[in-house]
């Protein structure tokens, strides 16, 4: 158990819909990363927050957005969903800059 | 941002030592080298991290030559449960926004 929690574990929805994925980092970790992993693909970095502020942006689509709240949990919002958005979405947290990332169990999103 | 290059896949047998090499020609002075392991449908898990020479822990060793343009993850006496994807990352300890995962190496251990 990494100490990072993600909800929900599974999510099935239809094209055009909007969903919110939630991540709670390990106690004391200030930085949260979001990743997308499609079938047989590597991890695609989406976005990073540090203590409530956006820190780095990767290959995140304009239909996707994220935020980190004062209690340090983070949410990833995916809108106008397409079939190609079906993937595992992971969040990770770190305590130190450049330190070991602790990954959550992921949310499996299926868009039908 | 230091780009990394790893073999796409490797096969080995139980009980063998496995070495996975990662190239990072543009590694910067402040960059560390970190390896993660990922099993299907699970989040990656930290294996080992190093800056230069050799680092060893209970599961692996990491060899880094003097020029630091490559690194080798060594897994001693692998078992079937070591079948996984292994990612090499190169990042700046002071600015973690530079740490990016690539496609990794898919290691398949055969009986």
Tab-separated table of N, CA and C in Angstrom, chain A residues 31 33 35 37 40-43 45 48 55-56 88 90 94 96-98 100-101 103-105 108, chain B residues 34 36 38 41-46 49 87 89 92-97 99-103 106:
chain	number	residue	atom	x	y	z
A	31	UNK	N	3.209	17.349	-3.535
A	31	UNK	CA	3.169	17.313	-5.000
A	31	UNK	C	2.329	16.143	-5.483
A	33	UNK	N	1.012	14.215	-9.131
A	33	UNK	CA	1.145	14.053	-10.571
A	33	UNK	C	-0.050	13.248	-11.071
A	35	UNK	N	-1.206	10.824	-14.463
A	35	UNK	CA	-0.727	10.113	-15.638
A	35	UNK	C	-1.894	9.375	-16.296
A	37	UNK	N	-2.558	6.035	-18.860
A	37	UNK	CA	-1.928	4.865	-19.469
A	37	UNK	C	-2.986	4.097	-20.252
A	40	UNK	N	-1.441	-1.160	-23.268
A	40	UNK	CA	-0.108	-1.451	-23.797
A	40	UNK	C	0.713	-0.203	-24.124
A	41	UNK	N	0.391	0.895	-23.493
A	41	UNK	CA	1.172	2.114	-23.692
A	41	UNK	C	1.932	2.453	-22.419
A	42	UNK	N	2.929	3.268	-22.583
A	42	UNK	CA	3.648	3.745	-21.409
A	42	UNK	C	2.843	4.799	-20.687
A	43	UNK	N	3.405	5.273	-19.596
A	43	UNK	CA	2.732	6.301	-18.822
A	43	UNK	C	2.903	7.652	-19.480
A	45	UNK	N	2.536	11.489	-18.955
A	45	UNK	CA	2.398	12.512	-17.932
A	45	UNK	C	1.379	13.555	-18.380
A	48	UNK	N	1.084	18.260	-13.195
A	48	UNK	CA	1.591	18.177	-11.836
A	48	UNK	C	1.185	19.406	-11.054
A	55	UNK	N	2.336	23.068	-11.517
A	55	UNK	CA	3.795	23.123	-11.568
A	55	UNK	C	4.327	22.767	-12.953
A	56	UNK	N	3.721	21.775	-13.586
A	56	UNK	CA	4.192	21.347	-14.898
A	56	UNK	C	3.035	20.739	-15.669
A	88	UNK	N	-6.238	3.717	-18.036
A	88	UNK	CA	-5.977	3.764	-16.595
A	88	UNK	C	-5.418	5.137	-16.291
A	90	UNK	N	-3.549	7.231	-13.374
A	90	UNK	CA	-2.833	7.120	-12.107
A	90	UNK	C	-2.522	8.500	-11.566
A	94	UNK	N	4.713	12.982	-4.244
A	94	UNK	CA	6.091	13.009	-3.760
A	94	UNK	C	6.203	13.981	-2.607
A	96	UNK	N	9.586	15.088	-1.605
A	96	UNK	CA	10.719	15.930	-1.954
A	96	UNK	C	10.696	16.230	-3.447
A	97	UNK	N	11.237	17.349	-3.830
A	97	UNK	CA	11.393	17.667	-5.245
A	97	UNK	C	12.290	16.617	-5.880
A	98	UNK	N	11.795	15.981	-6.922
A	98	UNK	CA	12.578	14.969	-7.610
A	98	UNK	C	12.662	13.653	-6.877
A	100	UNK	N	11.201	10.062	-4.894
A	100	UNK	CA	10.464	8.875	-5.279
A	100	UNK	C	8.976	9.181	-5.370
A	101	UNK	N	8.369	8.795	-6.480
A	101	UNK	CA	6.942	8.985	-6.649
A	101	UNK	C	6.197	7.759	-6.118
A	103	UNK	N	2.731	5.846	-6.220
A	103	UNK	CA	1.580	5.778	-7.104
A	103	UNK	C	0.361	5.181	-6.407
A	104	UNK	N	-0.797	5.708	-6.784
A	104	UNK	CA	-2.039	5.132	-6.339
A	104	UNK	C	-2.395	3.912	-7.180
A	105	UNK	N	-3.490	3.249	-6.835
A	105	UNK	CA	-3.884	2.031	-7.550
A	105	UNK	C	-4.509	2.297	-8.910
A	108	UNK	N	-9.685	2.995	-13.511
A	108	UNK	CA	-9.875	2.493	-14.883
A	108	UNK	C	-11.128	3.119	-15.451
B	34	UNK	N	16.583	7.141	-11.894
B	34	UNK	CA	15.643	6.384	-11.075
B	34	UNK	C	14.980	5.296	-11.912
B	36	UNK	N	11.792	2.400	-12.038
B	36	UNK	CA	10.514	1.959	-11.499
B	36	UNK	C	10.116	0.640	-12.159
B	38	UNK	N	6.661	-1.816	-13.030
B	38	UNK	CA	5.200	-1.785	-13.088
B	38	UNK	C	4.643	-3.132	-13.518
B	41	UNK	N	-1.869	-3.387	-14.697
B	41	UNK	CA	-3.000	-2.787	-13.980
B	41	UNK	C	-2.634	-2.289	-12.582
B	42	UNK	N	-1.346	-2.078	-12.340
B	42	UNK	CA	-0.911	-1.488	-11.071
B	42	UNK	C	-0.085	-0.249	-11.349
B	43	UNK	N	0.011	0.629	-10.342
B	43	UNK	CA	0.876	1.778	-10.483
B	43	UNK	C	2.332	1.381	-10.370
B	44	UNK	N	3.231	2.137	-10.992
B	44	UNK	CA	4.662	1.831	-10.886
B	44	UNK	C	5.143	1.896	-9.443
B	45	UNK	N	6.215	1.146	-9.209
B	45	UNK	CA	6.780	1.090	-7.871
B	45	UNK	C	8.269	1.394	-7.976
B	46	UNK	N	8.757	2.250	-7.098
B	46	UNK	CA	10.168	2.639	-7.071
B	46	UNK	C	11.042	1.419	-6.802
B	49	UNK	N	17.488	4.282	-7.013
B	49	UNK	CA	17.893	5.595	-7.535
B	49	UNK	C	19.369	5.806	-7.263
B	87	UNK	N	10.943	1.032	-16.008
B	87	UNK	CA	11.110	2.382	-16.540
B	87	UNK	C	12.370	3.018	-15.966
B	89	UNK	N	14.130	6.662	-15.509
B	89	UNK	CA	13.833	8.086	-15.513
B	89	UNK	C	15.086	8.862	-15.152
B	92	UNK	N	15.914	16.020	-12.381
B	92	UNK	CA	16.619	16.979	-11.536
B	92	UNK	C	16.019	16.943	-10.139
B	93	UNK	N	16.817	16.623	-9.150
B	93	UNK	CA	16.306	16.510	-7.792
B	93	UNK	C	15.747	17.826	-7.275
B	94	UNK	N	16.196	18.943	-7.858
B	94	UNK	CA	15.753	20.240	-7.363
B	94	UNK	C	14.459	20.692	-8.034
B	95	UNK	N	14.190	20.141	-9.232
B	95	UNK	CA	13.013	20.566	-9.981
B	95	UNK	C	12.312	19.333	-10.504
B	96	UNK	N	11.397	18.770	-9.713
B	96	UNK	CA	10.828	17.490	-10.087
B	96	UNK	C	9.897	17.569	-11.273
B	97	UNK	N	9.618	18.755	-11.804
B	97	UNK	CA	8.758	18.820	-12.979
B	97	UNK	C	9.455	18.266	-14.214
B	99	UNK	N	10.774	15.245	-14.417
B	99	UNK	CA	10.784	13.784	-14.393
B	99	UNK	C	9.630	13.246	-15.243
B	100	UNK	N	9.974	12.543	-16.322
B	100	UNK	CA	8.980	12.034	-17.261
B	100	UNK	C	9.228	10.541	-17.495
B	101	UNK	N	8.171	9.761	-17.512
B	101	UNK	CA	8.266	8.343	-17.838
B	101	UNK	C	8.275	8.138	-19.347
B	102	UNK	N	9.066	7.196	-19.834
B	102	UNK	CA	9.043	6.810	-21.243
B	102	UNK	C	8.205	5.565	-21.420
B	103	UNK	N	8.499	4.764	-22.417
B	103	UNK	CA	7.714	3.566	-22.685
B	103	UNK	C	8.199	2.346	-21.897
B	106	UNK	N	9.842	-4.007	-21.414
B	106	UNK	CA	8.967	-5.111	-20.982
B	106	UNK	C	9.838	-6.345	-20.791
